[in-house]
Coordinates of C-alpha atoms and ligand atoms in Angstrom, one line a residue:
M161 CA 6.4 -41.6 5.3
L162 CA 4.6 -38.2 4.9
N163 CA 2.0 -37.4 7.6
C164 CA -1.4 -35.8 6.3
F165 CA -1.3 -32.3 5.6
Q166 CA -3.2 -29.2 4.0
N167 CA -1.9 -26.5 1.7
Y168 CA -3.8 -23.8 0.2
L169 CA -2.1 -20.4 -1.4
P170 CA -4.7 -19.0 -4.3
V171 CA -2.2 -16.1 -4.9
R172 CA -1.2 -15.5 -8.5
I173 CA 2.4 -14.3 -8.0
I174 CA 4.3 -12.0 -10.6
F175 CA 8.0 -12.2 -9.5
G176 CA 11.2 -10.5 -10.9
A177 CA 12.8 -7.1 -11.8
N178 CA 10.3 -4.9 -13.6
S179 CA 7.3 -7.2 -12.7
L180 CA 5.4 -3.9 -11.8
S181 CA 4.8 -3.3 -15.9
Q182 CA 2.5 -6.1 -15.7
I183 CA 0.1 -4.8 -13.2
G184 CA -2.2 -3.2 -15.9
Y185 CA -3.2 -6.5 -17.4
H186 CA -4.0 -8.2 -14.2
A187 CA -5.8 -5.2 -12.8
S188 CA -7.9 -5.2 -16.0
L189 CA -8.9 -8.7 -15.2
L190 CA -10.3 -7.9 -11.9
G191 CA -11.8 -4.1 -12.3
K192 CA -12.7 -1.2 -13.8
K193 CA -11.3 1.5 -11.1
A194 CA -8.8 0.8 -8.7
L195 CA -8.0 2.6 -5.3
I196 CA -4.2 2.5 -4.7
V197 CA -3.4 2.4 -0.7
T198 CA -0.2 3.6 0.8
T199 CA 1.3 4.8 3.9
G200 CA 2.0 8.5 3.5
P201 CA 3.2 10.5 0.5
Y202 CA 6.5 8.7 -0.2
F203 CA 5.4 6.5 -3.3
E204 CA 3.5 9.8 -4.7
E205 CA 6.7 11.8 -4.2
C206 CA 9.0 9.4 -5.8
G207 CA 6.9 8.9 -8.8
L208 CA 5.8 5.5 -8.2
I209 CA 2.0 6.4 -8.0
N210 CA 2.2 8.3 -11.4
R211 CA 3.8 5.5 -12.9
I212 CA 1.3 3.0 -11.7
K213 CA -1.6 5.2 -12.6
K214 CA -0.2 5.4 -16.1
I215 CA 0.6 1.7 -16.6
L216 CA -3.2 1.2 -15.2
A217 CA -4.8 3.7 -17.5
E218 CA -2.9 1.9 -20.7
A219 CA -5.2 -0.8 -19.7
D220 CA -8.5 1.2 -19.4
V221 CA -8.3 0.9 -15.7
T222 CA -8.7 4.3 -13.8
S223 CA -7.3 4.9 -10.4
C224 CA -7.2 7.1 -7.4
H225 CA -4.7 7.0 -4.4
Y226 CA -5.4 7.1 -0.6
D227 CA -2.0 7.8 1.4
A228 CA -3.6 8.5 5.0
I229 CA -2.5 5.3 6.5
S230 CA 0.0 5.1 9.2
P231 CA 2.8 2.2 9.8
N232 CA 1.2 -0.6 11.9
P233 CA -2.3 0.9 10.6
Q234 CA -5.3 1.5 13.0
Y235 CA -8.5 0.1 12.1
I236 CA -10.0 3.8 12.1
E237 CA -7.9 4.8 9.2
V238 CA -8.9 1.5 7.3
D239 CA -12.6 2.7 8.2
R240 CA -12.1 6.2 6.9
C241 CA -10.2 4.6 3.7
A242 CA -13.2 2.3 3.1
A243 CA -15.7 5.4 3.4
Y244 CA -13.4 7.2 0.6
A245 CA -13.3 4.0 -1.5
R246 CA -17.4 4.0 -1.6
E247 CA -17.4 7.5 -2.6
Q248 CA -15.2 6.7 -5.6
G249 CA -16.9 3.9 -6.5
V250 CA -13.9 1.6 -6.9
D251 CA -14.0 -2.1 -7.8
L252 CA -10.5 -2.9 -6.8
V253 CA -7.8 -2.3 -4.2
I254 CA -4.2 -2.2 -4.4
G255 CA -2.0 -2.1 -1.4
L256 CA 1.4 -0.7 -2.6
G257 CA 4.3 -0.6 0.2
G258 CA 5.3 -2.7 3.3
G259 CA 2.8 -4.9 5.5
S260 CA 1.3 -1.8 6.6
A261 CA -0.3 -0.7 3.6
M262 CA -1.1 -4.1 2.0
D263 CA -2.8 -4.9 5.1
A264 CA -4.7 -1.8 5.4
A265 CA -5.9 -2.4 1.7
K266 CA -7.0 -5.9 2.6
G267 CA -9.0 -4.4 5.4
V268 CA -10.5 -1.8 3.2
A269 CA -11.3 -4.6 0.4
V270 CA -13.4 -6.2 3.2
A271 CA -14.6 -2.8 4.9
V272 CA -16.1 -1.3 1.7
K273 CA -19.1 -3.8 0.9
H274 CA -19.6 -5.0 4.8
E275 CA -21.5 -3.6 7.5
G276 CA -19.9 -1.6 10.6
S277 CA -16.2 -1.1 11.1
I278 CA -13.4 -3.5 10.2
W279 CA -12.9 -4.0 13.9
D280 CA -16.0 -6.0 14.0
Y281 CA -14.6 -8.5 11.7
I282 CA -11.3 -9.0 13.7
W283 CA -10.6 -12.8 14.3
W284 CA -10.4 -13.7 17.9
G285 CA -10.4 -17.4 17.7
K286 CA -14.0 -17.8 18.8
P287 CA -16.7 -19.6 16.8
D288 CA -18.8 -16.8 16.7
D289 CA -16.3 -14.3 15.3
R290 CA -17.7 -12.4 12.2
A291 CA -15.9 -13.6 9.0
P292 CA -15.7 -11.5 5.8
D293 CA -17.7 -12.8 2.9
P294 CA -15.5 -13.6 0.0
Q295 CA -18.2 -12.6 -2.5
K296 CA -18.6 -9.1 -1.1
T297 CA -14.9 -8.3 -0.4
L298 CA -13.4 -6.4 -3.2
P299 CA -10.5 -8.2 -5.3
I300 CA -7.1 -7.4 -4.0
I301 CA -3.6 -6.9 -5.8
T302 CA -0.7 -6.7 -3.2
V303 CA 2.6 -4.9 -4.5
T304 CA 5.0 -5.4 -1.8
T305 CA 8.2 -2.8 -1.5
T306 CA 9.8 -4.4 1.4
S307 CA 11.0 -8.0 2.2
G308 CA 9.4 -9.1 5.5
T309 CA 6.1 -9.4 6.4
G310 CA 5.0 -12.0 3.6
S311 CA 1.7 -10.0 3.5
H312 CA 1.4 -9.9 -0.1
V313 CA 0.7 -13.7 0.0
T314 CA -1.0 -14.3 3.3
P315 CA -4.7 -14.1 4.2
Y316 CA -4.1 -11.8 7.1
S317 CA -4.8 -7.9 7.9
V318 CA -3.0 -7.0 11.1
L319 CA -4.6 -3.8 12.7
T320 CA -4.0 -1.8 15.7
N321 CA -6.3 -0.5 18.0
P322 CA -4.7 2.6 19.7
E323 CA -7.7 2.7 22.4
T324 CA -7.2 -0.7 23.7
H325 CA -3.2 -1.2 22.6
E326 CA -4.2 -4.5 20.8
K327 CA -2.7 -5.4 17.6
P328 CA -4.9 -8.3 16.1
S329 CA -5.7 -9.5 12.7
V330 CA -8.5 -9.9 10.3
A331 CA -8.0 -13.5 9.1
A332 CA -10.0 -15.2 6.4
D333 CA -9.5 -16.7 2.8
A334 CA -11.4 -13.6 1.5
L335 CA -8.2 -11.7 2.2
F336 CA -5.8 -13.6 -0.3
A337 CA -4.6 -11.1 -2.9
K338 CA -5.6 -12.5 -6.3
V339 CA -2.5 -11.2 -7.8
A340 CA 1.1 -10.5 -5.8
I341 CA 3.5 -8.5 -7.6
V342 CA 7.0 -9.1 -6.2
D343 CA 9.5 -6.4 -8.0
P344 CA 13.0 -6.4 -6.1
E345 CA 13.4 -3.1 -8.1
L346 CA 10.8 -1.4 -5.9
M347 CA 12.8 -2.3 -2.7
L348 CA 16.0 -0.6 -3.6
T349 CA 14.9 2.6 -1.9
L350 CA 14.3 0.8 1.2
P351 CA 16.8 2.5 4.2
P352 CA 19.1 0.1 5.9
K353 CA 17.3 0.2 9.1
I354 CA 13.9 -0.9 7.6
T355 CA 15.9 -3.6 5.4
A356 CA 17.3 -5.0 8.8
S357 CA 14.2 -5.1 10.6
T358 CA 12.0 -6.5 8.0
G359 CA 14.9 -9.0 7.0
F360 CA 14.3 -10.2 10.5
D361 CA 10.5 -10.7 10.3
I362 CA 11.5 -13.2 7.5
L363 CA 13.8 -14.9 9.7
F364 CA 11.4 -15.6 12.6
H365 CA 8.5 -16.4 10.6
S366 CA 10.6 -19.1 9.1
E367 CA 12.2 -20.2 12.3
E368 CA 8.7 -20.2 14.0
G369 CA 6.9 -21.7 11.0
Y370 CA 9.6 -24.3 11.0
T371 CA 9.6 -25.5 14.4
S372 CA 5.8 -24.7 15.1
L373 CA 3.4 -27.9 15.7
T374 CA 1.5 -27.1 12.5
A375 CA 4.8 -27.3 10.2
T376 CA 4.3 -29.6 7.2
P377 CA 6.8 -31.1 4.9
L378 CA 6.1 -28.2 2.3
T379 CA 6.1 -25.6 4.8
D380 CA 9.8 -27.0 6.0
L381 CA 10.9 -26.9 2.5
Y382 CA 9.7 -23.0 2.2
N383 CA 11.3 -22.2 5.6
E384 CA 14.6 -24.1 5.1
K385 CA 15.2 -22.1 1.8
A386 CA 14.2 -18.9 3.4
I387 CA 16.3 -19.1 6.5
A388 CA 19.4 -19.9 4.2
L389 CA 18.8 -16.8 1.9
V390 CA 18.5 -14.5 5.0
G391 CA 21.7 -15.8 6.3
Q392 CA 23.4 -15.3 3.2
Y393 CA 21.9 -12.1 1.7
L394 CA 20.4 -10.0 4.5
P395 CA 24.1 -8.4 5.5
R396 CA 24.5 -7.7 1.9
A397 CA 21.1 -5.9 1.5
V398 CA 21.5 -4.0 4.5
Q399 CA 25.2 -2.8 3.5
D400 CA 24.4 -1.7 0.2
G401 CA 20.6 -1.3 -0.6
S402 CA 21.6 -1.3 -4.4
D403 CA 22.5 -4.6 -4.5
I404 CA 19.7 -6.2 -6.7
E405 CA 20.7 -9.7 -6.2
A406 CA 20.5 -9.5 -2.6
R407 CA 17.1 -7.8 -2.9
T408 CA 15.9 -10.4 -5.2
A409 CA 17.2 -13.3 -3.0
L410 CA 15.3 -11.3 0.1
A411 CA 12.1 -10.9 -1.9
F412 CA 11.9 -14.7 -2.7
A413 CA 12.8 -15.5 1.0
D414 CA 10.0 -13.3 2.0
T415 CA 7.8 -14.9 -0.5
L416 CA 8.4 -18.6 0.8
A417 CA 8.0 -17.4 4.5
G418 CA 4.8 -16.0 3.6
F419 CA 3.6 -19.3 2.1
S420 CA 4.6 -21.0 5.5
L421 CA 2.9 -18.2 7.4
S422 CA -0.2 -18.7 5.5
V423 CA -0.5 -22.5 6.3
A424 CA 1.5 -23.2 9.4
S425 CA 1.3 -21.3 12.5
I426 CA 3.8 -18.8 13.8
T427 CA 4.3 -19.5 17.7
L428 CA 5.4 -17.3 20.8
N429 CA 7.8 -14.9 19.6
H430 CA 5.1 -13.6 17.3
A431 CA 2.5 -13.9 19.7
L432 CA 4.8 -11.4 22.1
G433 CA 5.8 -9.3 19.0
H434 CA 2.1 -8.2 18.2
A435 CA 1.1 -7.7 22.0
I436 CA 4.4 -5.7 22.3
G437 CA 3.9 -3.9 19.0
G438 CA 0.2 -3.1 20.1
I439 CA 1.7 -1.1 23.4
S440 CA 4.9 0.4 22.2
N441 CA 3.7 1.0 18.4
T442 CA 7.2 0.6 17.4
S443 CA 8.2 -1.4 14.3
H444 CA 7.1 -5.3 13.9
G445 CA 10.5 -6.3 13.2
E446 CA 12.2 -4.6 16.4
C447 CA 9.4 -6.0 18.4
L448 CA 10.5 -9.4 17.2
C449 CA 14.0 -8.9 17.6
A450 CA 14.0 -7.9 21.4
T451 CA 12.6 -11.1 22.3
A452 CA 13.8 -13.6 19.4
L453 CA 17.0 -15.0 21.5
R454 CA 15.1 -15.9 24.6
T455 CA 12.1 -17.4 22.9
M456 CA 14.4 -19.5 20.8
Q457 CA 16.4 -20.4 23.6
H458 CA 13.3 -21.4 25.2
N459 CA 11.8 -23.4 22.5
S460 CA 14.8 -25.1 21.4
L461 CA 14.6 -27.5 24.4
A462 CA 11.4 -28.9 22.4
A463 CA 12.6 -28.8 19.0
C464 CA 16.3 -29.6 19.4
E465 CA 16.9 -30.9 16.1
K466 CA 15.4 -28.2 14.1
Y467 CA 17.2 -25.4 15.9
L468 CA 20.4 -27.3 15.1
R469 CA 19.5 -27.2 11.4
I470 CA 18.7 -23.6 11.5
G471 CA 22.1 -22.7 12.9
G472 CA 23.4 -24.8 10.0
L473 CA 21.3 -23.2 7.3
L474 CA 22.1 -19.7 8.6
T475 CA 25.9 -20.1 7.9
G476 CA 25.8 -22.4 4.8
Q477 CA 27.0 -25.3 6.8
A478 CA 26.3 -28.7 8.6
N479 CA 24.0 -28.3 11.3
A480 CA 25.0 -26.3 14.5
S481 CA 27.0 -28.6 17.0
C482 CA 24.8 -27.3 19.7
I483 CA 21.9 -25.0 20.3
E484 CA 24.1 -22.4 21.9
E485 CA 25.8 -22.0 18.5
T486 CA 22.6 -21.6 17.0
I487 CA 21.8 -18.8 19.5
Q488 CA 25.2 -17.1 18.8
T489 CA 24.8 -17.2 15.1
V490 CA 21.5 -15.4 15.3
D491 CA 22.8 -12.9 17.8
R492 CA 25.8 -12.0 15.7
L493 CA 23.5 -11.8 12.5
L494 CA 21.5 -9.1 15.0
V495 CA 24.5 -7.4 16.0
Q496 CA 25.8 -7.2 12.4
N497 CA 22.8 -5.6 11.0
G498 CA 22.3 -2.9 13.7
M499 CA 19.0 -4.9 15.3
K500 CA 20.3 -6.2 18.8
I501 CA 17.6 -4.3 20.9
K502 CA 16.4 -4.4 24.2
L503 CA 12.5 -4.2 25.3
S504 CA 13.1 -1.6 27.6
Q505 CA 14.3 0.7 24.3
L506 CA 11.0 0.0 22.9
G507 CA 9.5 1.8 25.8
I508 CA 8.3 -1.2 27.6
K509 CA 8.1 -1.3 31.0
T510 CA 8.1 -4.2 33.7
G511 CA 4.5 -3.0 34.4
D512 CA 3.6 -3.7 30.9
F513 CA 4.5 -7.7 31.1
S514 CA 0.9 -9.0 32.6
N515 CA -0.8 -6.8 29.7
I516 CA 1.5 -8.5 27.0
L517 CA 0.8 -11.9 28.3
R518 CA -3.0 -11.1 28.4
S519 CA -3.2 -9.8 24.9
A520 CA -1.0 -12.4 23.5
K521 CA -3.4 -15.1 25.0
K522 CA -6.3 -13.2 23.7
Y523 CA -5.8 -12.9 20.2
M524 CA -2.7 -14.9 19.4
G525 CA -4.0 -18.0 20.8
P526 CA -3.2 -20.4 18.1
S527 CA 0.2 -19.3 17.9
L528 CA 0.8 -20.1 21.6
E529 CA -1.2 -23.3 21.2
H530 CA 1.4 -24.3 18.3
N531 CA 4.2 -23.4 20.2
P532 CA 6.7 -26.5 20.4
R533 CA 6.9 -25.8 24.1
T534 CA 4.0 -25.7 26.5
I535 CA 3.2 -22.0 27.5
V536 CA 3.6 -21.6 31.1
D537 CA 2.6 -17.8 32.1
Q538 CA 5.9 -17.5 34.5
E539 CA 8.0 -18.7 31.9
V540 CA 6.9 -16.3 29.7
I541 CA 7.4 -13.3 32.2
D542 CA 11.1 -14.6 32.8
I543 CA 11.4 -14.1 28.9
L544 CA 10.1 -10.8 28.8
S545 CA 12.4 -9.7 31.9
K546 CA 15.6 -11.3 30.5
S547 CA 14.8 -9.2 27.2
M548 CA 14.8 -6.0 29.0
Ligands
LIG660 P1 6.0 -0.6 6.9 O1 4.8 -1.4 5.8 O2 5.2 -0.2 8.1 O3 6.8 0.0 6.2 C1 7.8 0.9 7.2 C2 8.1 2.0 6.3 O4 8.8 2.1 5.3 C3 6.9 3.0 5.8 O5 7.0 4.2 6.2 C4 6.9 2.8 4.6 O6 6.5 3.8 3.8 C5 8.3 2.6 4.3 N1 8.6 2.1 3.0 C6 8.1 0.9 2.4 N2 8.7 0.4 1.4 C7 9.6 1.4 0.9 C8 10.4 1.3 0.0 N3 10.6 0.6 -1.0 N4 11.5 2.7 0.0 C9 11.4 3.4 0.9 N5 10.6 3.4 1.8 C10 9.5 2.5 2.0 O7 6.7 -2.0 7.5 P2 6.6 -3.4 7.3 O8 7.7 -4.3 8.3 O9 6.7 -4.2 5.9 O10 5.2 -4.0 7.6 C11 4.9 -4.0 9.1 C12 3.6 -4.3 9.3 O11 3.0 -5.5 8.7 C13 3.2 -4.5 10.9 O12 1.9 -3.9 11.1 C14 3.0 -6.0 10.8 O13 2.3 -6.2 12.0 C15 2.3 -6.4 9.9 N6 2.5 -7.7 9.5 C16 1.6 -8.2 8.5 C17 1.7 -9.7 8.1 C18 0.6 -10.2 7.5 O14 0.6 -11.4 7.1 N7 -0.4 -9.7 6.9 C19 2.7 -10.4 8.8 C20 3.6 -9.8 9.5 C21 3.5 -8.5 9.8

């Protein structure tokens, strides 16, 4: 018998090669002037901004572009971009790029019409947190160009505070995009290193969502499929970035894992990954890879059957015969795709451990609460030590 569960995913998804050509029609239903947000000048230089502006203009939507956003976007960059959006009088925000650009765009959509800084709307898991008003938040279109974060379909905007080294999220239904364009042709230019690091983000969203205490029968379906697709297609996309079949499969896996992330909580590895990323400012995928094997080993004691299944899904065979086989499969995938990373290589020192633990508890509380195995401080410190 099925247990009770909720599922809320109000994003219209336009999936498939050349789906970008449909952005004009959808934008015209949502606004008259769009701000396109990117991280850096790459998309201007490769001609994509001009292409999008032309498609929008044909649908009577004018547009402007803002690119002063860093990977792992800082809240202050979002505030500055929101000031520009106000000056320009935009009524629609388009996030074009990976998780960083899409998260910044979602933050901007809130900050344009809300008082104060976007940082005032961070979700700390406290009853008096200020939540963005959905009526005031501008409509959002996400155009994803990486396959990893699921941000195109999630209600989160992950932001970094360089002063406090924290990396929490604004998290509210108001942040769901109205439309997500998932066009695998846009991912063909993604370099192998970013393909690999984002691909592992899919895997760990799925692995954590699958073993989370908040997993549902639907998220299990999303995650099983996503894990199998990553096992089959990630090495192909890393080896040959122009492999459109592999790019399409990963874009689908990313979307499925994003569905799960919107509904079922991620767990210990992501809680640590955010805290580590706040200190190291290295890529999200690298942070996750550094602690993944140890957190999986740790959690497998409490979710044995699901970890056996993960091993089987990754290799396209029956369940793994023991947990060690699953761990070795993930280890091989990390090595094969150049992502076997130690925490020390990300600049983390043993002196940072207590800060990582404190940050994880401060703003990733639900991820720790929904971890399949109860969190004990010393065990987390041991995981970090063994990941150095
Ligand atoms: P990213 O957005 O930081 O992009 C990495 C680099 O790749 C950038 O320099 C970008 O310009 C470049 N790039 C992107 N697409 C490209 C393409 N097609 N061709 C060439 N270059 C391209 O990387 P990401 O991993 O997608 O996003 C990471 C951010 O997302 C982190 O801040 C992470 O915390 C956040 N995140 C958000 C969610 C969410 O639900 N909102 C979930 C997980 C992670």
